[in-house]
Coordinates of C-alpha atoms in Angstrom, one line a residue:
X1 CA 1.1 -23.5 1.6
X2 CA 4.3 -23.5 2.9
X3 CA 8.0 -22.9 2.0
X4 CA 7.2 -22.7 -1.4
X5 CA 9.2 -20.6 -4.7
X6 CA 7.1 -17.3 -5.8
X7 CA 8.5 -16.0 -8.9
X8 CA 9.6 -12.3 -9.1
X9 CA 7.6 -10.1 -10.4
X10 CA 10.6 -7.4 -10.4
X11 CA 13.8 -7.3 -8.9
X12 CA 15.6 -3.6 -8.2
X13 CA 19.2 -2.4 -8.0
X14 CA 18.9 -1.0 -4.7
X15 CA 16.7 -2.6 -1.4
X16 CA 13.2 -2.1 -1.6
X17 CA 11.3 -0.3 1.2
X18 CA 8.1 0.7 0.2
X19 CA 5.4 -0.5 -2.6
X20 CA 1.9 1.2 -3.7
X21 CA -0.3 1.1 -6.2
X22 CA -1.7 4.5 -8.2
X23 CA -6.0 3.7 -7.5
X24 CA -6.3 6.1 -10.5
X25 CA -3.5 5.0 -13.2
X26 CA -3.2 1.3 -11.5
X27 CA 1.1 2.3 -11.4
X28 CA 3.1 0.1 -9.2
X29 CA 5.0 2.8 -7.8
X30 CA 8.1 1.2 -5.3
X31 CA 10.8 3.1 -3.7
X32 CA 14.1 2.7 -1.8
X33 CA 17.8 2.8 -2.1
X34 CA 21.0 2.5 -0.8
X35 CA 20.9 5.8 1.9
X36 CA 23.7 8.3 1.9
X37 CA 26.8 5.6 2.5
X38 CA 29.1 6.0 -0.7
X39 CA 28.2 1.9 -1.7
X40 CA 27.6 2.6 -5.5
X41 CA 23.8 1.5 -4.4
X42 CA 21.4 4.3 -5.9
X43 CA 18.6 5.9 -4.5
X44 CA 15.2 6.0 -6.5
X45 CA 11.4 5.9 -6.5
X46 CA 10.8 3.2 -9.8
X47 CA 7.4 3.5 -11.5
X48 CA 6.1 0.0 -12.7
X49 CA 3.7 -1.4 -15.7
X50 CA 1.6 -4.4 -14.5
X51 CA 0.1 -6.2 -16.4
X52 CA -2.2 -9.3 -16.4
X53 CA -0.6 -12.1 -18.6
X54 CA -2.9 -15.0 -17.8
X55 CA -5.8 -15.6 -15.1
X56 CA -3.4 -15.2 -12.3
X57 CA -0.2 -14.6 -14.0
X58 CA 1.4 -11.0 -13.9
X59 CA 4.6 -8.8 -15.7
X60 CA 5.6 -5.6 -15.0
X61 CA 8.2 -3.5 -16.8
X62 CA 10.0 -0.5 -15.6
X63 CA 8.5 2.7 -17.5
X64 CA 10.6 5.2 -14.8
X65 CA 13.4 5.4 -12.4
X66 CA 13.2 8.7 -10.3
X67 CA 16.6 9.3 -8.9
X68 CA 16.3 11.3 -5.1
X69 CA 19.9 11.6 -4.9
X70 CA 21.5 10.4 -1.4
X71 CA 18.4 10.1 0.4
X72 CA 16.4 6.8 0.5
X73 CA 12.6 6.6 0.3
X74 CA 12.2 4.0 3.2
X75 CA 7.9 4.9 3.4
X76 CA 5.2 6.8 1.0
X77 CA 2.0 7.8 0.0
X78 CA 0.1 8.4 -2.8
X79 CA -2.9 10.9 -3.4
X80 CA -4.2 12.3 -6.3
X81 CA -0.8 11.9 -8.4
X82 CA 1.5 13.2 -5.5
X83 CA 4.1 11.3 -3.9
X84 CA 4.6 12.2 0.0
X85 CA 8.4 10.8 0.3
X86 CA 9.6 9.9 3.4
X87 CA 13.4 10.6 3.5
X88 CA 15.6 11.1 6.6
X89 CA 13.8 13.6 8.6
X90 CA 11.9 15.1 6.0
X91 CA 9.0 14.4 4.3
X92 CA 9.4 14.7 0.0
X93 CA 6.4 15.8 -2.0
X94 CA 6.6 14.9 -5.7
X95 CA 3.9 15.2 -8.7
X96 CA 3.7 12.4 -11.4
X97 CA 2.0 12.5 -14.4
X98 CA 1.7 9.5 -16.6
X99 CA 1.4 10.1 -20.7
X100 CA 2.0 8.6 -23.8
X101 CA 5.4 9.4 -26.0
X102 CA 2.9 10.8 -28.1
X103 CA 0.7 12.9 -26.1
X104 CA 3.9 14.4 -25.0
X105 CA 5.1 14.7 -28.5
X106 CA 2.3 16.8 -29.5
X107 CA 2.0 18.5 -26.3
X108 CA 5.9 20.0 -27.0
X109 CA 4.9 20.9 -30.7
X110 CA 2.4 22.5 -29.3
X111 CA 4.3 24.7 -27.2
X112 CA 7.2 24.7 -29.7
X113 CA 4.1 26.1 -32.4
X114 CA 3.1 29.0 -29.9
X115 CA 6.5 30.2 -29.5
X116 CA 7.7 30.8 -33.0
X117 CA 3.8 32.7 -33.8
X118 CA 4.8 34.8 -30.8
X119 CA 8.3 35.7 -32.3
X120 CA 6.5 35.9 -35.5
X121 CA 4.5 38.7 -34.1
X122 CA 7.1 40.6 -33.2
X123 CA 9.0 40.4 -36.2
X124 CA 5.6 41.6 -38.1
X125 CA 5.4 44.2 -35.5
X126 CA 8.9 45.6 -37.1
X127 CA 7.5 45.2 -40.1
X128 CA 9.4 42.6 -41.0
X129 CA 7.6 39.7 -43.3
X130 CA 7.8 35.8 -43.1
X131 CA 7.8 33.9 -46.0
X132 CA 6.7 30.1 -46.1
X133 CA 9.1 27.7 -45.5
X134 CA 9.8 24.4 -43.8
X135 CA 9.9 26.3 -40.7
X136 CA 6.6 27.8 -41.0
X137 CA 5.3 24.3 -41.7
X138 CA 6.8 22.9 -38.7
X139 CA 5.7 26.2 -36.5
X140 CA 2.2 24.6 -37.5
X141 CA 2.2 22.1 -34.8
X142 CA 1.0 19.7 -37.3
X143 CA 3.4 16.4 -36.8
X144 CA 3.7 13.0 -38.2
X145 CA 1.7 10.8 -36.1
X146 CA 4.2 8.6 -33.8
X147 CA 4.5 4.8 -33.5
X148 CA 5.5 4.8 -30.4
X149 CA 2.8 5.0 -28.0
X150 CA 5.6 3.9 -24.8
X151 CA 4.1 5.5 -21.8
X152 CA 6.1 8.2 -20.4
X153 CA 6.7 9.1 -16.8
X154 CA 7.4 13.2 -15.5
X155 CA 7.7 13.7 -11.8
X156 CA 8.3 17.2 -10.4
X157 CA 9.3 17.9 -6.9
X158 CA 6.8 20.3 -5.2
X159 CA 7.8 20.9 -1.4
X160 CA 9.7 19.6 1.4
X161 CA 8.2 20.0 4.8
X162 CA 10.7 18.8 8.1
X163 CA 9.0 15.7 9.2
X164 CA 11.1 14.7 12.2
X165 CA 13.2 16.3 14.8
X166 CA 15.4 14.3 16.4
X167 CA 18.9 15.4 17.4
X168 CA 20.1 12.6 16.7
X169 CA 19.4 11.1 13.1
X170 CA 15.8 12.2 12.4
X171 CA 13.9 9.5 10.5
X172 CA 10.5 9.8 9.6
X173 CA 8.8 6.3 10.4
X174 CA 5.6 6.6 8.8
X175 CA 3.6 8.9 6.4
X176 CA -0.6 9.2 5.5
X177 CA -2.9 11.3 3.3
X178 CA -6.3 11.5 5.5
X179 CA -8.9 9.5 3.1
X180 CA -10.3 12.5 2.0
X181 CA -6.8 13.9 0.6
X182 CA -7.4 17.3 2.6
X183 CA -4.7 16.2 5.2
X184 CA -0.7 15.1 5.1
X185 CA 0.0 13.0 8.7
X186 CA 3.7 11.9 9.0
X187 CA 5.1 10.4 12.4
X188 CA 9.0 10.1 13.5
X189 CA 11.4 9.0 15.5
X190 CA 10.7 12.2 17.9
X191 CA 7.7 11.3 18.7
X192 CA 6.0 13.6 17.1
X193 CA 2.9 13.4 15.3
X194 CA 2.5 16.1 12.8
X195 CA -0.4 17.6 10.3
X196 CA -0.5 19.4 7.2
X197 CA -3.4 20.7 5.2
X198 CA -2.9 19.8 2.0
X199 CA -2.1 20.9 -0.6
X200 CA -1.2 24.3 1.2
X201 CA 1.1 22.5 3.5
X202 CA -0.1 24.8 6.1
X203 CA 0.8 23.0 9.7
X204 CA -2.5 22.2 11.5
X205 CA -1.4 19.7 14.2
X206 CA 2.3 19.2 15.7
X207 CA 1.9 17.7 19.3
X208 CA 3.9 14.9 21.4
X209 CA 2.5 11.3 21.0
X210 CA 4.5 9.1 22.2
X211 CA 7.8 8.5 24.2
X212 CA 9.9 7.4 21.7
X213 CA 9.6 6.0 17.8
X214 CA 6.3 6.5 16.2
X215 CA 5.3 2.7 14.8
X216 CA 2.5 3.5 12.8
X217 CA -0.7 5.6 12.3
X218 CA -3.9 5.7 10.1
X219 CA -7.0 7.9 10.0
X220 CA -10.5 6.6 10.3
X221 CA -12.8 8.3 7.2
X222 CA -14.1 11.6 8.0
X223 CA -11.1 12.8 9.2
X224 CA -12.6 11.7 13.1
X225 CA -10.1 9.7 14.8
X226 CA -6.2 9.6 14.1
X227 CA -4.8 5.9 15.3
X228 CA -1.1 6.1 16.2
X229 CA 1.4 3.2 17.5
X230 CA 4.4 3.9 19.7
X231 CA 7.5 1.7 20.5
X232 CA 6.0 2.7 24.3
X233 CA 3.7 -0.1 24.1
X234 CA 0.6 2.2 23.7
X235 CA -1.9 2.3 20.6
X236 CA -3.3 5.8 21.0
X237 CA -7.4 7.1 19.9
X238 CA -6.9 10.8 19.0
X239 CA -9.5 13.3 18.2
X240 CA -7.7 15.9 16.4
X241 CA -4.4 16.6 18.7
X242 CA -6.2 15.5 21.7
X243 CA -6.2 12.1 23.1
X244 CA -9.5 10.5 23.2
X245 CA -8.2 6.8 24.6
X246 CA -6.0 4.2 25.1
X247 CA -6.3 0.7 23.5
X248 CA -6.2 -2.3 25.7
X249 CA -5.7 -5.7 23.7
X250 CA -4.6 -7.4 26.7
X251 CA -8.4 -7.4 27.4
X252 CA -9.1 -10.2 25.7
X253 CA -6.0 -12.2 26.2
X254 CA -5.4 -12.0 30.6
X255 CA -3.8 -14.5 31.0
X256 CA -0.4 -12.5 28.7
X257 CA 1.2 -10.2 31.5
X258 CA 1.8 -6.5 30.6
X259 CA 4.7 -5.0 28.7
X260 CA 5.2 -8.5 27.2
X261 CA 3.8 -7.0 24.0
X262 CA 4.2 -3.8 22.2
X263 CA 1.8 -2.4 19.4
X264 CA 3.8 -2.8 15.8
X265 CA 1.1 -1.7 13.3
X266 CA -2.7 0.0 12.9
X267 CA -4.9 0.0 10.0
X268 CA -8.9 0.9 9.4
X269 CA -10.5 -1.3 7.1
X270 CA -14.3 -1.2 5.4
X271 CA -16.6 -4.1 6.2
X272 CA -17.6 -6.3 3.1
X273 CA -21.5 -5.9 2.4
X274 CA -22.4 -3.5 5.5
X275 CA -21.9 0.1 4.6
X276 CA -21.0 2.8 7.2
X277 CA -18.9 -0.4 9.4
X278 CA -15.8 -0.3 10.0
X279 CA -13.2 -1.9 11.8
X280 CA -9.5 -1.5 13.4
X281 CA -6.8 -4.1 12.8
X282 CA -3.8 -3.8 15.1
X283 CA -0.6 -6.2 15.0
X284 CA 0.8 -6.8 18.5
X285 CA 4.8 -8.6 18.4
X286 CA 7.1 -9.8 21.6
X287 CA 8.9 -7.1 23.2
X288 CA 11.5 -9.9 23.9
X289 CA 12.5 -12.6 21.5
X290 CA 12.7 -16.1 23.8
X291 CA 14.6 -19.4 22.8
X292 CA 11.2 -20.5 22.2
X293 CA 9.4 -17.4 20.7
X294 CA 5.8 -16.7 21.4
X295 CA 3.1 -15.9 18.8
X296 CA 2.7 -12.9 17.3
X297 CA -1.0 -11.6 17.4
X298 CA -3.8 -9.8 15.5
X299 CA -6.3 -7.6 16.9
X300 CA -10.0 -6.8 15.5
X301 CA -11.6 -3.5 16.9
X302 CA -14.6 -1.7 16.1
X303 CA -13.7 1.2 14.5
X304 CA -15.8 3.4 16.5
X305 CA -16.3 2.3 19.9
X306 CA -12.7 1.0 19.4
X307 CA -13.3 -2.1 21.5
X308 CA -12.1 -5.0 20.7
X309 CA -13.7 -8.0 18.8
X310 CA -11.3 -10.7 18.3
X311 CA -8.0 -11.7 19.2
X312 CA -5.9 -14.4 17.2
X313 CA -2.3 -15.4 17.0
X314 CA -0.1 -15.2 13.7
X315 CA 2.6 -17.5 13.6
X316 CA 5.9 -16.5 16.1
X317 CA 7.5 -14.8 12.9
X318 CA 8.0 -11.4 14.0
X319 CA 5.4 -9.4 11.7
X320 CA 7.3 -6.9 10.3
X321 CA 4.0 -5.1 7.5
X322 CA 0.5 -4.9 7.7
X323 CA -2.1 -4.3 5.0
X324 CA -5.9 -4.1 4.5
X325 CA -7.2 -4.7 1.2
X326 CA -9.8 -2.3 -0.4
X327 CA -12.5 -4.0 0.4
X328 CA -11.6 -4.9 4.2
X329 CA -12.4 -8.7 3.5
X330 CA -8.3 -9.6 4.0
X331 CA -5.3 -8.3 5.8
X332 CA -2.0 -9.2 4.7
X333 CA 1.3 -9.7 6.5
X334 CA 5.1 -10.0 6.1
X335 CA 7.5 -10.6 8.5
X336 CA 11.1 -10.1 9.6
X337 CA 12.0 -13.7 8.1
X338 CA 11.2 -13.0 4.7
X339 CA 7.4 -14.6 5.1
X340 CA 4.0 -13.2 3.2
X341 CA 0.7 -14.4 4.8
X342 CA -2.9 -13.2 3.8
X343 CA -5.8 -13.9 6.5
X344 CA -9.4 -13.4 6.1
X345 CA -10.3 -10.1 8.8
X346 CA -13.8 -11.6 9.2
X347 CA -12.2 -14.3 11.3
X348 CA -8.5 -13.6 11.5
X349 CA -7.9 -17.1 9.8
X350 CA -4.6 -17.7 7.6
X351 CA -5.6 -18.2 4.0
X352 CA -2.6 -17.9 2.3
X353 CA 1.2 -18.5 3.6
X354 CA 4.5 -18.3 2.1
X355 CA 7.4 -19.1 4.4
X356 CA 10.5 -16.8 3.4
X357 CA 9.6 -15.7 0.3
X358 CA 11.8 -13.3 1.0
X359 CA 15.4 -13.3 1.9
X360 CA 15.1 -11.1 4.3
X361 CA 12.6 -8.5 5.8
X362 CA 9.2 -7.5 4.5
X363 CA 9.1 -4.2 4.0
X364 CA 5.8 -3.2 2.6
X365 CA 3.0 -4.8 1.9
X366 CA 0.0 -3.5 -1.1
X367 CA -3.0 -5.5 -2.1
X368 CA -4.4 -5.1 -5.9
X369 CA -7.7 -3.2 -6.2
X370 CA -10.4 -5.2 -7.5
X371 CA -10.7 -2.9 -10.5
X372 CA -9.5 -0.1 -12.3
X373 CA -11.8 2.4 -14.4
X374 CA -12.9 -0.8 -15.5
X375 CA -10.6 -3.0 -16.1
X376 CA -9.8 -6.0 -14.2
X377 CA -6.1 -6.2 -12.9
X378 CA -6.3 -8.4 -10.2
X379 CA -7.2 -11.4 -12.9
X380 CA -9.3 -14.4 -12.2
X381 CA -8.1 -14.3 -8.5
X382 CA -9.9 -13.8 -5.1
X383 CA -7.5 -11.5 -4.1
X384 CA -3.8 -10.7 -4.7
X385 CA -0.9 -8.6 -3.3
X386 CA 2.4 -7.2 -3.7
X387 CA 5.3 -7.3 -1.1
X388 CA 8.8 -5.9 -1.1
X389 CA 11.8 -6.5 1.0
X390 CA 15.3 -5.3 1.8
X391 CA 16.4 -8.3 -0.7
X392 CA 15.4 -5.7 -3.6
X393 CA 12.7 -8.2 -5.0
X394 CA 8.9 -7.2 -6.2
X395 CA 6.5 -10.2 -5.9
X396 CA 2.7 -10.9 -6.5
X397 CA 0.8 -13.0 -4.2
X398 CA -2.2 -14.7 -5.6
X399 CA -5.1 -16.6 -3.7
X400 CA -7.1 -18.3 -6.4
X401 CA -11.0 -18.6 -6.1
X402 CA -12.0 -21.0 -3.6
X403 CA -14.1 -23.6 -5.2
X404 CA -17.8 -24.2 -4.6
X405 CA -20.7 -25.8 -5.4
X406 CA -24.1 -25.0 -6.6
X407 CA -26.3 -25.3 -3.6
X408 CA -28.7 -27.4 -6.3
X409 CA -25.9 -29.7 -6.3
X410 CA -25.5 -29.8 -2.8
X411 CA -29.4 -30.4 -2.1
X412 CA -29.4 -33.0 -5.1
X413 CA -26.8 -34.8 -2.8
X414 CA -28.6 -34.5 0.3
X415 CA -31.7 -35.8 -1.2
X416 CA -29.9 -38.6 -2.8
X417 CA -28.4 -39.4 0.8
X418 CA -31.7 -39.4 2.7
X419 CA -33.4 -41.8 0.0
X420 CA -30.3 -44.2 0.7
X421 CA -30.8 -44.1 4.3
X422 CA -34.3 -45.4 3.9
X423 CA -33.4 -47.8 1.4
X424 CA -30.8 -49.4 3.7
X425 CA -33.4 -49.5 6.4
X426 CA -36.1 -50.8 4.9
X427 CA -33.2 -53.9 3.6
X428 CA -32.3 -54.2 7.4
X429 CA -35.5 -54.1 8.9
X430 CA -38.4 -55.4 6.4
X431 CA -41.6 -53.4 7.1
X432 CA -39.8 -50.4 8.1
X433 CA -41.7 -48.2 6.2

């Protein structure tokens, strides 16, 4: 591990801000841009083939470029093939549909066939008759079958809803879909936390959080608690728009004064082999950057008491991205230098480390899932994840199986060792045994 060369999976004409992938297709969707500033940089949300080219070799090619005009996508999520965009102050919502060339083919003869019967039946209702033809044949909808079976990429904006409302160059920060896809949750740089129903877009929630930036938020499964991270120093426990409790980290770490810290990121994760657990990961950087900068650290809650289980530091790389894989079993991490490190969230140990495999800035951070209808994506890996940066680069991190051995093997040895003891006794000391 170690400053090391990780090939690019893709590299984009504009700065990358944000990377996830489609549970349901298995589409690396990313998104970024250039922002409004006349640079010649475009703005786009990209939609990505990966594929698996070896046991932990990957590919992608670029099926789709979305372009949003002069408005960057700088954070997203996805649910049930809708894109919730974040873009200056306002939060984007756009449908994708992924189908072949020939799917679509046959879906616009389709349409094509219906509207020449319809004129057709009007021009019998004048009493006017059709003869066959080539036309006729065509208005059939029966086609040559197509070679090219390309996959094909349609998006469709459905709604914008005003997601932040500062005076002063509104950004919204972060954006969620609840787990169960009923709720849209987006955070700014008022402040301001503020719910949708979806996919009514009816406001439920819009309430004062923090003072200041909203960092960060997540919601625990079940739609109980909401989880949000201001630039005040305060990870806050809400129960719908009311404030359950504060987090205190510094709990388990007394000898760090207060305010030394601020809260940068939250995210719920399952628990490997216990059903119903689940745990709170929180990243906590310097408020101040020293000659000699102190660690970063991560936090492990329980993610319904909400008190905290472990503390461990990180590295002193400002942590810049957080991410929890699927099954909760690792957490991965980019920082402001360009670094990608996965840890294991049982015990908050560093299991894979990259330094600057970016240029700059991590920007987001999206583990594989394990599976997909199916088929195995992630290859013959224990886990791997994507990360983009500002330096406009796609990679694939990749932890390969850790090796073990049979525990007949290991008994076989023990055995083996035991007898050899004895032996060397008995040769040191005759009449031992």
């Amino acid at each position: 591990m170690g400053k090391r060369k990780v090939p690019d999976l893709y590299r984009a004409p504009f700065p990358l801000y944000s990377i996830k992938v489609d549970p349901k297709t298995g589409l690396v969707i990313t998104a970024g841009g250039g922002g409004a500033s006349k640079t010649g940089i475009k703005n786009a949300v990209q939609f990505l083939d990966l594929q698996l080219v070896g046991e932990h070799q990957y590919s992608a090619s670029l099926l789709h470029s979305h372009d949003t005009d002069t408005r960057a996508t700088m954070n997203m999520a996805i649910g049930n093939g809708v894109i919730a965009a974040g873009q200056d102050g306002t939060c984007s919502l756009m449908r994708f549909k992924q189908c072949s060339q020939k799917e679509e083919g046959k879906a616009a003869a389709a349409e094509d066939a219906e509207n020449r019967v319809q004129q057709g039946n009007a021009r019998r209702r004048a009493g006017k008759r059709d003869k066959g033809g080539p036309d006729e044949a065509a208005a059939s909808g029966d086609i040559s079958p197509m070679k090219n079976e390309t996959a094909h990429i349609s998006v469709t904006g459905l709604a914008e809803v005003q997601s932040d409302l500062n005076p002063v160059d509104p950004l919204q920060k972060v954006v969620r879909f609840s787990p169960d896809l009923s709720l849209l949750l987006t955070g700014g740089t008022d402040g301001h936390i503020r719910v949708w129903e979806f996919p009514s877009l009816k406001k439920r929630f819009d309430f004062k959080a923090h003072e200041g930036e909203i960092e960060d938020l997540d919601m625990s499964p079940g739609n109980k608690h909401l989880v949000t991270v201001g630039r005040d120093f305060s990870c806050s426990v809400w129960s719908g728009s009311q404030l359950a409790m504060g987090l205190k980290w510094l709990e388990t770490m007394p000898q760090i004064a207060e305010k030394t810290y601020r809260y940068m990121a939250c995210r719920f994760g399952k628990v490997a082999d216990q059903k119903g657990a689940l745990r709170l990961y929180t990243v906590q950087i310097p408020h101040k950057r020293d000659r000699k900068p102190p660690p970063c650290y991560l936090t492990k809650w329980d993610g319904k008491s909400f008190l905290p289980m472990l503390t461990a530091p990180c590295g002193t790389e400002v942590i810049s991205s957080l991410a929890v894989s699927d099954s909760g079993t690792f957490l991965g991490l980019g920082t402001v230098t360009g670094s990608v490190a996965i840890y294991i969230a049982f015990s908050l140990q560093k299991l894979y480390y990259v330094q600057e495999s970016h240029g700059i800035v991590v920007t987001d951070l999206a583990f594989l899932p394990d599976s997909l209808k199916g088929k195995n994506i992630k290859g013959n890996v224990e886990t791997a994840m994507l990360s983009v940066a500002v330096d406009s680069r796609c990679q694939v991190h990749a932890v390969p199986n850790r090796r073990s051995f049979p525990i007949w093997l290991v008994l076989f040895f023990c055995g083996l060792m035991v007898v050899g003891v004895v032996l060397l006794l008995q040769s040191l000391f005759p009449g031992f045994i």
